[in-house]
Tab-separated table of C-alpha atoms in Angstrom:
chain	number	residue	atom	x	y	z
Z	316	UNK	CA	14.396	-25.170	-2.998
Z	317	UNK	CA	12.657	-27.181	-0.330
Z	318	UNK	CA	9.321	-26.120	1.042
Z	319	UNK	CA	7.321	-27.930	3.689
Z	320	UNK	CA	3.650	-27.680	2.755
Z	321	UNK	CA	0.891	-28.074	5.301
Z	322	UNK	CA	-2.479	-29.295	4.046
Z	323	UNK	CA	-5.592	-29.155	6.170
Z	324	UNK	CA	-8.658	-31.148	5.144
Z	325	UNK	CA	-11.816	-29.502	6.401
Z	326	UNK	CA	-15.200	-30.875	7.402
Z	327	UNK	CA	-17.424	-31.192	4.351
Z	328	UNK	CA	-14.511	-31.932	2.020
Z	329	UNK	CA	-14.884	-28.710	0.061
Z	330	UNK	CA	-12.084	-26.505	1.363
Z	331	UNK	CA	-8.372	-26.700	1.958
Z	332	UNK	CA	-5.953	-24.585	3.918
Z	333	UNK	CA	-2.468	-24.668	2.427
Z	334	UNK	CA	0.702	-22.897	3.449
Z	335	UNK	CA	4.320	-23.145	2.426
Z	336	UNK	CA	7.439	-22.569	4.457
Z	337	UNK	CA	5.615	-21.328	7.553
Z	338	UNK	CA	2.614	-21.766	9.787
Z	339	UNK	CA	-0.528	-23.256	8.222
Z	340	UNK	CA	-3.249	-20.869	7.136
Z	341	UNK	CA	-5.888	-20.605	9.838
Z	342	UNK	CA	-8.877	-22.835	9.078
Z	343	UNK	CA	-12.383	-21.454	9.490
Z	344	UNK	CA	-13.951	-24.855	10.251
Z	345	UNK	CA	-12.719	-27.760	12.402
Z	346	UNK	CA	-10.010	-29.866	10.814
Z	347	UNK	CA	-10.440	-33.611	10.452
Z	348	UNK	CA	-6.851	-34.249	9.381
Z	349	UNK	CA	-3.532	-32.518	9.029
Z	350	UNK	CA	-0.432	-33.489	7.107
Z	351	UNK	CA	2.941	-31.832	6.589
Z	352	UNK	CA	4.118	-32.586	3.068
Z	353	UNK	CA	7.883	-32.245	2.780
Z	354	UNK	CA	7.838	-31.344	-0.884
Z	355	UNK	CA	8.424	-28.358	-3.121
Z	356	UNK	CA	5.052	-27.515	-4.666
Z	357	UNK	CA	4.938	-25.471	-7.886
Z	358	UNK	CA	1.159	-25.230	-8.316
Z	359	UNK	CA	-1.976	-26.841	-6.891
Z	360	UNK	CA	-5.594	-27.099	-8.036
Z	361	UNK	CA	-8.774	-28.723	-6.713
Z	362	UNK	CA	-10.841	-31.255	-8.633
Z	363	UNK	CA	-14.396	-29.862	-8.938
Z	364	UNK	CA	-15.970	-33.329	-9.129
Z	365	UNK	CA	-13.832	-35.541	-6.880
Z	366	UNK	CA	-12.618	-35.115	-3.294
Z	367	UNK	CA	-8.985	-34.620	-4.340
Z	368	UNK	CA	-6.647	-31.918	-5.457
Z	369	UNK	CA	-3.531	-32.058	-7.611
Z	370	UNK	CA	-0.127	-30.519	-6.922
Z	371	UNK	CA	2.834	-30.237	-9.284
Z	372	UNK	CA	6.177	-30.756	-7.574
Z	373	UNK	CA	9.632	-29.403	-8.352
Z	374	UNK	CA	12.424	-31.581	-9.708
Z	375	UNK	CA	14.421	-31.048	-6.498
Z	376	UNK	CA	11.506	-31.859	-4.190
Z	377	UNK	CA	12.649	-34.186	-1.358
Z	378	UNK	CA	9.561	-36.327	-1.977
Z	379	UNK	CA	7.666	-37.074	-5.208
Z	380	UNK	CA	9.990	-34.962	-7.401
Z	381	UNK	CA	8.922	-33.788	-10.863
Z	382	UNK	CA	5.442	-35.212	-10.644
Z	383	UNK	CA	1.768	-34.604	-10.055
Z	384	UNK	CA	0.686	-35.584	-6.564
Z	385	UNK	CA	-2.954	-36.490	-5.894
Z	386	UNK	CA	-4.137	-35.678	-2.370
Z	387	UNK	CA	-7.428	-36.763	-0.817
Z	388	UNK	CA	-8.882	-33.593	0.683
Z	389	UNK	CA	-11.028	-35.558	3.154
Z	390	UNK	CA	-8.062	-37.275	4.797
Z	391	UNK	CA	-5.114	-35.113	3.667
Z	392	UNK	CA	-3.365	-38.262	2.457
Z	393	UNK	CA	-1.330	-38.601	-0.735
Z	394	UNK	CA	-3.189	-41.258	-2.739
Z	395	UNK	CA	-1.296	-41.244	-6.041
Z	396	UNK	CA	1.737	-39.780	-7.784
Z	397	UNK	CA	2.315	-39.415	-11.533
Z	398	UNK	CA	5.839	-38.790	-12.820
Z	399	UNK	CA	6.176	-36.186	-15.578
Z	400	UNK	CA	9.023	-36.102	-18.115
Z	401	UNK	CA	10.510	-32.713	-17.265
Z	402	UNK	CA	9.519	-30.150	-14.657
Z	403	UNK	CA	5.726	-29.848	-14.238
Z	404	UNK	CA	4.538	-26.330	-13.578
Z	405	UNK	CA	1.192	-24.563	-13.848
Z	406	UNK	CA	-2.031	-26.564	-13.734
Z	407	UNK	CA	-5.555	-26.070	-15.091
Z	408	UNK	CA	-8.662	-28.219	-14.843
Z	409	UNK	CA	-11.926	-28.549	-16.745
Z	410	UNK	CA	-15.057	-27.492	-14.855
Z	411	UNK	CA	-16.540	-30.975	-15.214
Z	412	UNK	CA	-13.370	-32.660	-13.984
Z	413	UNK	CA	-12.796	-34.507	-17.270
Z	414	UNK	CA	-9.280	-33.219	-17.930
Z	415	UNK	CA	-6.238	-31.850	-16.148
Z	416	UNK	CA	-3.900	-29.524	-18.054
Z	417	UNK	CA	-0.210	-29.609	-17.125
Z	418	UNK	CA	2.401	-27.047	-18.161
Z	419	UNK	CA	5.981	-28.243	-18.571
Z	420	UNK	CA	8.652	-25.815	-17.349
Z	421	UNK	CA	11.420	-27.797	-19.066
Z	422	UNK	CA	10.053	-28.078	-22.599
Z	423	UNK	CA	7.327	-25.407	-22.611
Z	424	UNK	CA	4.762	-28.009	-23.634
Z	425	UNK	CA	1.122	-28.093	-22.555
Z	426	UNK	CA	-0.430	-31.489	-21.876
Z	427	UNK	CA	-4.030	-32.580	-21.581
Z	428	UNK	CA	-4.440	-35.505	-19.175
Z	429	UNK	CA	-7.770	-37.294	-18.878
Z	430	UNK	CA	-9.205	-37.789	-15.405
Z	431	UNK	CA	-9.286	-39.821	-13.334
Z	432	UNK	CA	-6.943	-42.184	-15.215
Z	433	UNK	CA	-4.373	-39.457	-15.993
Z	434	UNK	CA	-3.847	-40.752	-19.543
Z	435	UNK	CA	-2.041	-38.389	-21.918
Z	436	UNK	CA	-4.572	-37.210	-24.528
Z	437	UNK	CA	-2.451	-34.629	-26.354
Z	438	UNK	CA	0.547	-32.349	-26.039
Z	439	UNK	CA	1.373	-29.100	-27.838
Z	440	UNK	CA	4.301	-26.674	-27.739
Z	441	UNK	CA	3.726	-23.141	-29.080
Z	442	UNK	CA	6.418	-21.485	-31.149
Z	443	UNK	CA	9.073	-19.775	-29.055
Z	444	UNK	CA	9.612	-16.021	-29.197
Z	445	UNK	CA	13.301	-16.452	-28.273
Z	446	UNK	CA	15.370	-19.255	-29.812
Z	447	UNK	CA	17.716	-19.308	-26.825
Z	448	UNK	CA	15.082	-19.655	-24.122
Z	449	UNK	CA	12.028	-21.803	-23.487
Z	450	UNK	CA	8.630	-20.136	-23.039
Z	451	UNK	CA	6.644	-21.861	-20.301
Z	452	UNK	CA	2.958	-21.791	-19.292
Z	453	UNK	CA	2.211	-19.278	-16.547
Z	454	UNK	CA	-1.588	-19.353	-16.225
Z	455	UNK	CA	-3.884	-22.050	-17.655
Z	456	UNK	CA	-7.629	-21.436	-17.976
Z	457	UNK	CA	-10.073	-23.979	-19.422
Z	458	UNK	CA	-13.226	-22.886	-21.236
Z	459	UNK	CA	-16.288	-23.275	-18.985
Z	460	UNK	CA	-18.285	-24.678	-21.933
Z	461	UNK	CA	-15.645	-26.714	-23.786
Z	462	UNK	CA	-13.249	-28.892	-21.745
Z	463	UNK	CA	-11.035	-29.361	-24.833
Z	464	UNK	CA	-10.394	-25.639	-25.296
Z	465	UNK	CA	-7.780	-23.984	-23.115
Z	466	UNK	CA	-6.299	-20.482	-22.997
Z	467	UNK	CA	-2.751	-20.163	-21.710
Z	468	UNK	CA	-0.528	-17.214	-20.910
Z	469	UNK	CA	3.167	-17.930	-21.407
Z	470	UNK	CA	6.288	-16.398	-19.884
Z	471	UNK	CA	9.991	-16.508	-20.716
Z	472	UNK	CA	12.065	-17.113	-17.560
Z	473	UNK	CA	15.130	-14.903	-17.302
Z	474	UNK	CA	13.739	-12.209	-19.600
Z	475	UNK	CA	12.188	-8.892	-18.560
Z	476	UNK	CA	9.382	-8.344	-19.273
Z	477	UNK	CA	8.725	-12.065	-19.140
Z	478	UNK	CA	5.324	-12.083	-20.846
Z	479	UNK	CA	5.403	-14.298	-23.970
Z	480	UNK	CA	1.811	-13.922	-25.176
Z	481	UNK	CA	-1.522	-15.690	-24.746
Z	482	UNK	CA	-2.346	-18.792	-26.801
Z	483	UNK	CA	-5.451	-20.854	-27.429
Z	484	UNK	CA	-5.154	-24.631	-27.828
Z	485	UNK	CA	-7.807	-27.211	-28.603
Z	486	UNK	CA	-7.804	-30.892	-29.507
Z	487	UNK	CA	-4.041	-31.096	-29.745
Z	488	UNK	CA	-3.351	-28.003	-31.847
Z	489	UNK	CA	-2.459	-24.387	-31.177
Z	490	UNK	CA	-4.741	-21.885	-32.904
Z	491	UNK	CA	-2.970	-19.272	-35.060
Z	492	UNK	CA	-4.133	-16.181	-33.185
Z	493	UNK	CA	-1.941	-15.117	-30.272
Z	494	UNK	CA	-1.430	-11.911	-28.355
Z	495	UNK	CA	1.900	-10.071	-28.562
Z	496	UNK	CA	4.732	-10.755	-26.179
Z	497	UNK	CA	6.346	-8.165	-23.883
Z	498	UNK	CA	3.167	-6.450	-22.641
Z	499	UNK	CA	-0.090	-8.297	-22.034
Z	500	UNK	CA	-2.157	-10.217	-19.488
Z	501	UNK	CA	-0.058	-12.806	-17.697
Z	502	UNK	CA	-2.903	-13.675	-15.285
Z	503	UNK	CA	-6.170	-14.560	-17.025
Z	504	UNK	CA	-9.679	-15.672	-16.078
Z	505	UNK	CA	-12.891	-16.507	-17.939
Z	506	UNK	CA	-15.867	-14.261	-17.238
Z	507	UNK	CA	-19.567	-15.187	-17.133
Z	508	UNK	CA	-19.406	-14.851	-20.904
Z	509	UNK	CA	-17.549	-17.976	-22.128
Z	510	UNK	CA	-16.274	-16.001	-25.127
Z	511	UNK	CA	-14.500	-13.362	-23.039
Z	512	UNK	CA	-11.593	-13.428	-20.638
Z	513	UNK	CA	-10.172	-10.734	-18.428
Z	514	UNK	CA	-6.492	-10.437	-17.647
Z	515	UNK	CA	-4.051	-8.617	-15.431
Z	516	UNK	CA	-0.508	-7.618	-16.326
Z	517	UNK	CA	1.791	-7.769	-13.309
Z	518	UNK	CA	5.210	-8.025	-15.004
Z	519	UNK	CA	5.975	-4.307	-14.890
Z	520	UNK	CA	4.863	-1.100	-13.252
Z	521	UNK	CA	1.847	-0.660	-15.565
Z	522	UNK	CA	-0.263	-3.253	-13.668
Z	523	UNK	CA	-2.953	-2.986	-16.345
Z	524	UNK	CA	-6.245	-4.821	-16.884
Z	525	UNK	CA	-7.141	-6.431	-20.203
Z	526	UNK	CA	-10.031	-8.200	-21.832
Z	527	UNK	CA	-9.735	-10.885	-24.521
Z	528	UNK	CA	-12.540	-11.843	-26.885
């Protein structure tokens, strides 16, 4: 799968317009730079403290395959690329910009990478629900008050429903509590209360809302 991604860096360095496989999203402020990135992007996330964002790329990407690309949002230039062992997938980032979380779609592992040096701090792999298939991170949300605590929804590709539960990881270990697989929130988000998340289940026709404490 090859997707040409267009990235528009906007005046002020706080917003990005991104589109894949078609015309760029219309910008609401004048653009200072524009760049077509001939790469297959899996996920992308902005750094809250630095003028860059990070994009995970597919293994078959024509440029920078199976890596994390760092793009300067002021100039729309690729400034660094980090190769990942396996297929990088979903991304999450700490509010203070101290850590980037990287899901691995090959092994199902979750990595914490320190920023800006991108050093590997820890890696965990939750227990699989199916011995024949790998569960992979779908949505990664970092605690707004603890950059070392992350909540992750997992999915099992090729299985329906794909939801594989929600896990909590901190300091290189997976906590024992997890939500059931099959039905549950595959898209999650912290609320104003750092001890509560809300979630949305989009893997079947129920399309239900959840809260996690």
